[in-house]
Amino acid sequence: MKQLWFERLLHWNGKIQKLLTGRYARIDQLNRTLLTLSLILLVLNLFLPTSFAFYVAFSLWLWSNYRFFSKRIYPRANENTRFVASRQQMITSISMIKTKFIHRKAYRYFKCPACKQQLRAPKKRGKIKVTCSKCQEQFFKIV
């Protein structure tokens, strides 16, 4: 009896491997985010009077499954790479906003006119000569 179930399990395992051969079949950062958002929206749908969240969650789930079973491996990997890069850029900008807010009383933040590099200078120093650390541009700024 045990051997029969084991053989069936191996048979199903072989079928699944055959199905996934040549497909993307990865739960990468983008798929994980899509599935998480889908689950959050499904839970949120329980408390909302309309079913809009359900349809959005279902479409996110379908998109995740499409990506998982896609045979176009390189475009799916490129999508994930772009998603991770944009996510990292968003996290960096949020952390910069947080840092600016924490140090708002001690420093003044501004951009270099030449290269748009973010710079800071201590407040209440009057007119100072600033040298950009990136492009070595020198300009005057009132802080």
PDB file of C-alpha atoms in Angstrom:
ATOM      1  CA  MET A   1       0.000   0.000   0.000  1.00  0.00           C
ATOM      2  CA  LYS A   2       2.781   2.433   0.918  1.00  0.00           C
ATOM      3  CA  GLN A   3       4.647   1.687  -2.277  1.00  0.00           C
ATOM      4  CA  LEU A   4       1.544   2.353  -4.370  1.00  0.00           C
ATOM      5  CA  TRP A   5       1.141   5.851  -2.888  1.00  0.00           C
ATOM      6  CA  PHE A   6       4.830   6.524  -3.310  1.00  0.00           C
ATOM      7  CA  GLU A   7       4.645   5.505  -6.980  1.00  0.00           C
ATOM      8  CA  ARG A   8       1.629   7.784  -7.503  1.00  0.00           C
ATOM      9  CA  LEU A   9       3.488  10.621  -5.819  1.00  0.00           C
ATOM     10  CA  LEU A  10       6.491  10.096  -8.073  1.00  0.00           C
ATOM     11  CA  HIS A  11       4.184   9.950 -11.101  1.00  0.00           C
ATOM     12  CA  TRP A  12       2.568  13.294 -10.164  1.00  0.00           C
ATOM     13  CA  ASN A  13       5.970  14.783  -9.424  1.00  0.00           C
ATOM     14  CA  GLY A  14       7.121  13.787 -12.918  1.00  0.00           C
ATOM     15  CA  LYS A  15       4.028  15.355 -14.481  1.00  0.00           C
ATOM     16  CA  ILE A  16       4.580  18.606 -12.606  1.00  0.00           C
ATOM     17  CA  GLN A  17       8.255  18.674 -13.627  1.00  0.00           C
ATOM     18  CA  LYS A  18       7.252  18.102 -17.240  1.00  0.00           C
ATOM     19  CA  LEU A  19       4.697  20.938 -17.015  1.00  0.00           C
ATOM     20  CA  LEU A  20       7.220  23.390 -15.564  1.00  0.00           C
ATOM     21  CA  THR A  21      10.063  22.530 -17.935  1.00  0.00           C
ATOM     22  CA  GLY A  22      10.962  25.582 -20.010  1.00  0.00           C
ATOM     23  CA  ARG A  23       8.827  27.928 -17.932  1.00  0.00           C
ATOM     24  CA  TYR A  24       9.803  30.786 -15.621  1.00  0.00           C
ATOM     25  CA  ALA A  25       8.397  28.982 -12.536  1.00  0.00           C
ATOM     26  CA  ARG A  26       9.906  31.272  -9.905  1.00  0.00           C
ATOM     27  CA  ILE A  27       8.447  33.075  -6.922  1.00  0.00           C
ATOM     28  CA  ASP A  28      10.647  36.156  -7.242  1.00  0.00           C
ATOM     29  CA  GLN A  29      10.242  39.550  -5.562  1.00  0.00           C
ATOM     30  CA  LEU A  30       7.574  40.737  -8.012  1.00  0.00           C
ATOM     31  CA  ASN A  31       5.509  37.554  -7.746  1.00  0.00           C
ATOM     32  CA  ARG A  32       5.805  37.604  -3.962  1.00  0.00           C
ATOM     33  CA  THR A  33       4.628  41.234  -3.892  1.00  0.00           C
ATOM     34  CA  LEU A  34       1.726  40.492  -6.250  1.00  0.00           C
ATOM     35  CA  LEU A  35       0.593  37.538  -4.147  1.00  0.00           C
ATOM     36  CA  THR A  36       0.917  39.510  -0.896  1.00  0.00           C
ATOM     37  CA  LEU A  37      -1.099  42.416  -2.295  1.00  0.00           C
ATOM     38  CA  SER A  38      -3.684  39.970  -3.568  1.00  0.00           C
ATOM     39  CA  LEU A  39      -4.080  38.387  -0.130  1.00  0.00           C
ATOM     40  CA  ILE A  40      -4.281  41.789   1.580  1.00  0.00           C
ATOM     41  CA  LEU A  41      -6.971  42.923  -0.847  1.00  0.00           C
ATOM     42  CA  LEU A  42      -8.939  39.701  -0.346  1.00  0.00           C
ATOM     43  CA  VAL A  43      -8.942  40.252   3.418  1.00  0.00           C
ATOM     44  CA  LEU A  44      -9.831  43.912   2.908  1.00  0.00           C
ATOM     45  CA  ASN A  45     -12.683  42.856   0.631  1.00  0.00           C
ATOM     46  CA  LEU A  46     -14.358  41.159   3.606  1.00  0.00           C
ATOM     47  CA  PHE A  47     -14.877  44.570   5.221  1.00  0.00           C
ATOM     48  CA  LEU A  48     -15.785  46.621   2.134  1.00  0.00           C
ATOM     49  CA  PRO A  49     -19.346  46.935   0.810  1.00  0.00           C
ATOM     50  CA  THR A  50     -18.267  46.612  -2.848  1.00  0.00           C
ATOM     51  CA  SER A  51     -16.421  43.814  -4.578  1.00  0.00           C
ATOM     52  CA  PHE A  52     -13.910  46.088  -6.330  1.00  0.00           C
ATOM     53  CA  ALA A  53     -11.048  44.876  -4.104  1.00  0.00           C
ATOM     54  CA  PHE A  54     -11.902  41.276  -5.005  1.00  0.00           C
ATOM     55  CA  TYR A  55     -11.582  41.958  -8.732  1.00  0.00           C
ATOM     56  CA  VAL A  56      -8.270  43.785  -8.254  1.00  0.00           C
ATOM     57  CA  ALA A  57      -6.980  40.948  -6.047  1.00  0.00           C
ATOM     58  CA  PHE A  58      -8.094  38.345  -8.582  1.00  0.00           C
ATOM     59  CA  SER A  59      -6.381  40.223 -11.429  1.00  0.00           C
ATOM     60  CA  LEU A  60      -3.146  40.459  -9.384  1.00  0.00           C
ATOM     61  CA  TRP A  61      -3.357  36.722  -8.709  1.00  0.00           C
ATOM     62  CA  LEU A  62      -3.873  36.034 -12.435  1.00  0.00           C
ATOM     63  CA  TRP A  63      -0.903  38.234 -13.322  1.00  0.00           C
ATOM     64  CA  SER A  64       1.252  36.361 -10.812  1.00  0.00           C
ATOM     65  CA  ASN A  65       0.190  33.006 -12.294  1.00  0.00           C
ATOM     66  CA  TYR A  66       0.830  34.277 -15.822  1.00  0.00           C
ATOM     67  CA  ARG A  67       4.357  35.276 -14.803  1.00  0.00           C
ATOM     68  CA  PHE A  68       4.924  31.935 -13.043  1.00  0.00           C
ATOM     69  CA  PHE A  69       3.836  29.768 -16.011  1.00  0.00           C
ATOM     70  CA  SER A  70       5.285  32.005 -18.731  1.00  0.00           C
ATOM     71  CA  LYS A  71       7.678  30.444 -21.229  1.00  0.00           C
ATOM     72  CA  ARG A  72       9.333  33.821 -21.849  1.00  0.00           C
ATOM     73  CA  ILE A  73      11.963  33.536 -19.133  1.00  0.00           C
ATOM     74  CA  TYR A  74      14.190  36.529 -19.912  1.00  0.00           C
ATOM     75  CA  PRO A  75      11.389  39.127 -20.099  1.00  0.00           C
ATOM     76  CA  ARG A  76      10.048  37.875 -16.728  1.00  0.00           C
ATOM     77  CA  ALA A  77      13.525  38.125 -15.200  1.00  0.00           C
ATOM     78  CA  ASN A  78      13.899  41.645 -16.636  1.00  0.00           C
ATOM     79  CA  GLU A  79      10.516  42.630 -15.151  1.00  0.00           C
ATOM     80  CA  ASN A  80      11.695  41.448 -11.761  1.00  0.00           C
ATOM     81  CA  THR A  81      15.005  43.304 -12.094  1.00  0.00           C
ATOM     82  CA  ARG A  82      13.216  46.551 -12.963  1.00  0.00           C
ATOM     83  CA  PHE A  83      10.792  46.035 -10.066  1.00  0.00           C
ATOM     84  CA  VAL A  84      13.609  45.444  -7.572  1.00  0.00           C
ATOM     85  CA  ALA A  85      15.479  48.533  -8.834  1.00  0.00           C
ATOM     86  CA  SER A  86      12.411  50.777  -8.614  1.00  0.00           C
ATOM     87  CA  ARG A  87      11.554  49.359  -5.184  1.00  0.00           C
ATOM     88  CA  GLN A  88      15.084  50.105  -3.978  1.00  0.00           C
ATOM     89  CA  GLN A  89      14.886  53.629  -5.399  1.00  0.00           C
ATOM     90  CA  MET A  90      11.581  54.188  -3.597  1.00  0.00           C
ATOM     91  CA  ILE A  91      12.997  52.893  -0.303  1.00  0.00           C
ATOM     92  CA  THR A  92      16.029  55.178  -0.691  1.00  0.00           C
ATOM     93  CA  SER A  93      13.880  58.237  -1.375  1.00  0.00           C
ATOM     94  CA  ILE A  94      11.619  57.472   1.607  1.00  0.00           C
ATOM     95  CA  SER A  95      14.627  57.079   3.874  1.00  0.00           C
ATOM     96  CA  MET A  96      16.017  60.402   2.558  1.00  0.00           C
ATOM     97  CA  ILE A  97      12.707  62.128   3.343  1.00  0.00           C
ATOM     98  CA  LYS A  98      12.805  60.615   6.820  1.00  0.00           C
ATOM     99  CA  THR A  99      16.396  61.809   7.338  1.00  0.00           C
ATOM    100  CA  LYS A 100      15.506  65.306   6.129  1.00  0.00           C
ATOM    101  CA  PHE A 101      12.576  65.431   8.538  1.00  0.00           C
ATOM    102  CA  ILE A 102      14.688  64.286  11.503  1.00  0.00           C
ATOM    103  CA  HIS A 103      17.462  66.841  10.800  1.00  0.00           C
ATOM    104  CA  ARG A 104      15.189  69.681   9.645  1.00  0.00           C
ATOM    105  CA  LYS A 105      16.138  71.953  12.584  1.00  0.00           C
ATOM    106  CA  ALA A 106      19.909  71.545  12.247  1.00  0.00           C
ATOM    107  CA  TYR A 107      20.471  71.373   8.464  1.00  0.00           C
ATOM    108  CA  ARG A 108      19.199  72.918   5.250  1.00  0.00           C
ATOM    109  CA  TYR A 109      18.983  70.594   2.245  1.00  0.00           C
ATOM    110  CA  PHE A 110      19.396  71.810  -1.341  1.00  0.00           C
ATOM    111  CA  LYS A 111      20.552  70.600  -4.760  1.00  0.00           C
ATOM    112  CA  CYS A 112      23.644  71.452  -6.740  1.00  0.00           C
ATOM    113  CA  PRO A 113      22.673  73.640  -9.737  1.00  0.00           C
ATOM    114  CA  ALA A 114      25.040  71.750 -12.068  1.00  0.00           C
ATOM    115  CA  CYS A 115      24.549  68.051 -11.287  1.00  0.00           C
ATOM    116  CA  LYS A 116      21.447  68.069  -9.015  1.00  0.00           C
ATOM    117  CA  GLN A 117      23.314  66.236  -6.236  1.00  0.00           C
ATOM    118  CA  GLN A 118      21.553  66.496  -2.865  1.00  0.00           C
ATOM    119  CA  LEU A 119      23.635  68.589  -0.444  1.00  0.00           C
ATOM    120  CA  ARG A 120      23.185  69.864   3.088  1.00  0.00           C
ATOM    121  CA  ALA A 121      24.598  72.710   5.146  1.00  0.00           C
ATOM    122  CA  PRO A 122      24.153  73.714   8.776  1.00  0.00           C
ATOM    123  CA  LYS A 123      21.432  76.294   9.340  1.00  0.00           C
ATOM    124  CA  LYS A 124      21.976  79.913  10.467  1.00  0.00           C
ATOM    125  CA  ARG A 125      25.425  80.344   8.907  1.00  0.00           C
ATOM    126  CA  GLY A 126      24.440  83.144   6.543  1.00  0.00           C
ATOM    127  CA  LYS A 127      25.898  83.233   3.038  1.00  0.00           C
ATOM    128  CA  ILE A 128      28.337  80.361   2.529  1.00  0.00           C
ATOM    129  CA  LYS A 129      30.425  79.086  -0.344  1.00  0.00           C
ATOM    130  CA  VAL A 130      29.437  75.489  -1.150  1.00  0.00           C
ATOM    131  CA  THR A 131      31.549  73.009  -3.122  1.00  0.00           C
ATOM    132  CA  CYS A 132      29.628  70.070  -4.559  1.00  0.00           C
ATOM    133  CA  SER A 133      31.156  66.753  -3.552  1.00  0.00           C
ATOM    134  CA  LYS A 134      30.206  65.125  -6.842  1.00  0.00           C
ATOM    135  CA  CYS A 135      31.105  67.642  -9.569  1.00  0.00           C
ATOM    136  CA  GLN A 136      33.269  70.122  -7.586  1.00  0.00           C
ATOM    137  CA  GLU A 137      30.998  73.004  -8.664  1.00  0.00           C
ATOM    138  CA  GLN A 138      31.322  76.010  -6.351  1.00  0.00           C
ATOM    139  CA  PHE A 139      28.391  78.318  -5.636  1.00  0.00           C
ATOM    140  CA  PHE A 140      27.046  80.551  -2.892  1.00  0.00           C
ATOM    141  CA  LYS A 141      24.041  79.670  -0.798  1.00  0.00           C
ATOM    142  CA  ILE A 142      22.193  81.487   1.995  1.00  0.00           C
ATOM    143  CA  VAL A 143      21.386  79.068   4.824  1.00  0.00           C
TER     144      VAL A 143
END
